[in-house]
Short mmCIF file of C-alpha atoms in Angstrom, two decimals:
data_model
loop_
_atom_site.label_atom_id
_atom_site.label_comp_id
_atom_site.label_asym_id
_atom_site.label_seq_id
_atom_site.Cartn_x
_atom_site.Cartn_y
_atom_site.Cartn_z
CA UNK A 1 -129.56 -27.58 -36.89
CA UNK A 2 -131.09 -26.34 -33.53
CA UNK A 3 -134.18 -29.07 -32.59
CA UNK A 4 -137.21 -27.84 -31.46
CA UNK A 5 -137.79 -29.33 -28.37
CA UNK A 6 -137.51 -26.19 -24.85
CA UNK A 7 -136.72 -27.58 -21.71
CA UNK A 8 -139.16 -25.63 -19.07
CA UNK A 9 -138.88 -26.64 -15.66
CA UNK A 10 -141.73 -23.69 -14.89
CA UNK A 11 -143.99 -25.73 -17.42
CA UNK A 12 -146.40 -27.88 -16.02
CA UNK A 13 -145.98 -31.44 -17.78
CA UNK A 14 -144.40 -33.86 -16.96
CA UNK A 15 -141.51 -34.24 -19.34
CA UNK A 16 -140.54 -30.79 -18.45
CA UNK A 17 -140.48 -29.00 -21.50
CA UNK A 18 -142.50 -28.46 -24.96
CA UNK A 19 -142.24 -28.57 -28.42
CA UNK A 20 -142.11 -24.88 -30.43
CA UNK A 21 -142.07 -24.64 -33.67
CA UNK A 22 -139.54 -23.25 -35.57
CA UNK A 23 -139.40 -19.81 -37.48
CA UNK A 24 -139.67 -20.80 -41.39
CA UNK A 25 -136.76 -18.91 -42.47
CA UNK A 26 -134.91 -18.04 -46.22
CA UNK A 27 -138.11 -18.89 -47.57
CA UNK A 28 -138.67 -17.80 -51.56
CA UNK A 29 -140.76 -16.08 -53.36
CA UNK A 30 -144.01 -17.97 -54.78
CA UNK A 31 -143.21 -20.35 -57.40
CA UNK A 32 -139.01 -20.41 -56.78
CA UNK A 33 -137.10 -23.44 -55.42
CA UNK A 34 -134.09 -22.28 -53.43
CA UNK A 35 -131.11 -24.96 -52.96
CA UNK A 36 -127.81 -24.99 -50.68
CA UNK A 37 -125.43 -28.11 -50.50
CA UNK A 38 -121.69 -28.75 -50.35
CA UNK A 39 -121.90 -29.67 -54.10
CA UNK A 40 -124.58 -30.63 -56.74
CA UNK A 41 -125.03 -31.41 -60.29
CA UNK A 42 -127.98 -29.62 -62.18
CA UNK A 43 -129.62 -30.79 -65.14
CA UNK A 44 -132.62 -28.70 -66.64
CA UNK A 45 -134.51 -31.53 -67.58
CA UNK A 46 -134.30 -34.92 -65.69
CA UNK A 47 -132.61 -35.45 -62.28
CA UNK A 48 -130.28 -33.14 -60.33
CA UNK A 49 -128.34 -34.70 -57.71
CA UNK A 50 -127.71 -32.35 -54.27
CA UNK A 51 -124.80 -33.66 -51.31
CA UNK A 52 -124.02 -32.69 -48.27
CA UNK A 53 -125.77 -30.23 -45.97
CA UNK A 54 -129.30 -30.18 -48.82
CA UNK A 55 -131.27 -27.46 -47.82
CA UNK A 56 -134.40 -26.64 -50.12
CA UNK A 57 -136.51 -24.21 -49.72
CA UNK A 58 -140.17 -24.32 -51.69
CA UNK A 59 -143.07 -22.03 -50.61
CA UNK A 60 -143.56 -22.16 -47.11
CA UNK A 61 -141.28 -25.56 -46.81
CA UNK A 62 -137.91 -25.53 -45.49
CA UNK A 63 -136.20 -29.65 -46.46
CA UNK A 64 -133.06 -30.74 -44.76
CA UNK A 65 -131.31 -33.73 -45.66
CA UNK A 66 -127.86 -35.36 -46.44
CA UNK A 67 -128.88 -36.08 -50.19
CA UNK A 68 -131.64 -34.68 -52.75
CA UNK A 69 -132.59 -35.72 -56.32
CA UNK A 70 -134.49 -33.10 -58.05
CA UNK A 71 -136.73 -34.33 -60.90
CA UNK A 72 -137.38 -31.82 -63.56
CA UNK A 73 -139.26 -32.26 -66.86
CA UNK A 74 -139.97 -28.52 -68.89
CA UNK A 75 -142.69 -30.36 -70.84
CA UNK A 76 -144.56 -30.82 -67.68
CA UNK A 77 -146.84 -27.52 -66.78
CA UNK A 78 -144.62 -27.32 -63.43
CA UNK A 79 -141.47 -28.54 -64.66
CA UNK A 80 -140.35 -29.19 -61.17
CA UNK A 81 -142.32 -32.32 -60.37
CA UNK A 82 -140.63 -34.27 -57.77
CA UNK A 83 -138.20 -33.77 -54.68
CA UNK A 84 -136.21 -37.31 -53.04
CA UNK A 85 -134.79 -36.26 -49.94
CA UNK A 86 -132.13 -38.94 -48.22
CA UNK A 87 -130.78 -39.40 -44.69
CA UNK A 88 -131.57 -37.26 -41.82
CA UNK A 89 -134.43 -35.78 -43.17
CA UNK A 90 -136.11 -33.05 -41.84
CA UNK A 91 -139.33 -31.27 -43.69
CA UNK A 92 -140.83 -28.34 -41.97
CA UNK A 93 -144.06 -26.56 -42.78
CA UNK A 94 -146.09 -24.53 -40.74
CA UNK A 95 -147.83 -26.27 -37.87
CA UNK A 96 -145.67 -29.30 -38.64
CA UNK A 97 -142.31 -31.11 -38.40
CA UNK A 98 -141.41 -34.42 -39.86
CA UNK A 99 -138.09 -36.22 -39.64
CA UNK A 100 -137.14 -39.43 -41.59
CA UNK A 101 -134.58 -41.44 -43.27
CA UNK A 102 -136.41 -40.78 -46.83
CA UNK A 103 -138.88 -38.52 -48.19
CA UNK A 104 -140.87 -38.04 -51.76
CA UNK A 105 -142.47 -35.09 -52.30
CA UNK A 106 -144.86 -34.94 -55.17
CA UNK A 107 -144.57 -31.00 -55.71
CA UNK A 108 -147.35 -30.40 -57.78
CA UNK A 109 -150.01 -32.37 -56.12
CA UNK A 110 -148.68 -31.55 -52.95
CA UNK A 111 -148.08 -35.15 -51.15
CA UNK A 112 -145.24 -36.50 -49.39
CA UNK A 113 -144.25 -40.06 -48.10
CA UNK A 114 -141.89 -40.11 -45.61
CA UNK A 115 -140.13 -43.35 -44.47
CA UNK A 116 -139.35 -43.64 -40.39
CA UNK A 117 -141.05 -40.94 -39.90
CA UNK A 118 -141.06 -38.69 -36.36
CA UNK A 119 -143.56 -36.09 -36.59
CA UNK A 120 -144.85 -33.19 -34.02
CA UNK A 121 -148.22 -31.24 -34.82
CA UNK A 122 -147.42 -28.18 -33.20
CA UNK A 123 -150.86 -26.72 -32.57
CA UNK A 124 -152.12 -29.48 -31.88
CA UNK A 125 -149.92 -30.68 -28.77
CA UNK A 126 -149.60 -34.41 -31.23
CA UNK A 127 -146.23 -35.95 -32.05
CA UNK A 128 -145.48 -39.83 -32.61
CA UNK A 129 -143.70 -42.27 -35.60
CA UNK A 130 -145.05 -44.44 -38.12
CA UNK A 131 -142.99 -46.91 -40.63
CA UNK A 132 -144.03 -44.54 -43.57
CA UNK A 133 -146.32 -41.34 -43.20
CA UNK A 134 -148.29 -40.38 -45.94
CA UNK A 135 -149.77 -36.48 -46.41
CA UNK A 136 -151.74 -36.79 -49.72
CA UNK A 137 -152.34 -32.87 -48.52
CA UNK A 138 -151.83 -30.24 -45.92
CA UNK A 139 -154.39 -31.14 -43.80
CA UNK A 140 -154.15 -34.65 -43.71
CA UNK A 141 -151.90 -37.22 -42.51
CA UNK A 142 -151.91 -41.26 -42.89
CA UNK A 143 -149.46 -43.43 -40.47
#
């Protein structure tokens, strides 16, 4: 996976170079959940199991990671409840990257933990870590 991080001697900081934020690419149509991985198990209600090279892709996020569990329950009104993301984890949305060792998305109500967590806001010029980062929503982050 190519990192985000431009080396600019022309650019005037310090560190010579920026942060740009990647292209969100593959991404489905509203409401779909694509998956890629070396091998999987799916099960239409409970928990899938993704290895190898995960890469999910949900709205407008792209999820990279060496493992995924995918918790389904049809009885729910979004069946697709939960995403568990393991090892080298790498959630992109727009304006935002955050890499970890493990993540938990809560789909429907749109929150994520993430657990040594390296984040850059991209419009903002902010990046830093935290033990555990909480986004109970898009616009809102707690370290």
């Amino acid at each position: 996976m190519l990192d985000d991080w431009l080396l600019d001697p022309s650019a005037h900081t310090l560190c010579g170079g920026y942060y740009q934020e990647p292209p969100l690419l593959n991404l489905p149509l509203s409401g779909e959940l694509k998956l890629n991985a070396d091998q999987g198990f799916f099960k239409p209600e409970g928990v899938s199991t993704l290895e190898g090279h995960v890469q999910l892709f949900e709205k407008d996020r792209q999820i990279r990671a060496e493992r995924a569990l995918i918790h389904r329950d049809p009885k729910r009104a979004k069946p697709l409840y939960c995403i568990e993301a393991f090892g080298n984890v790498h959630i992109t949305e727009p304006g935002r990257r955050v890499d970890g060792t493990h993540a938990k998305l809560m789909v429907a109500e749109e929150e994520q933990t993430i657990d040594n967590a390296a984040y850059r806001l991209y419009e903002q010029h902010g990046r830093g870590e935290a033990t555990q980062l909480s986004i109970p929503h898009k616009n809102f982050m707690h370290l």
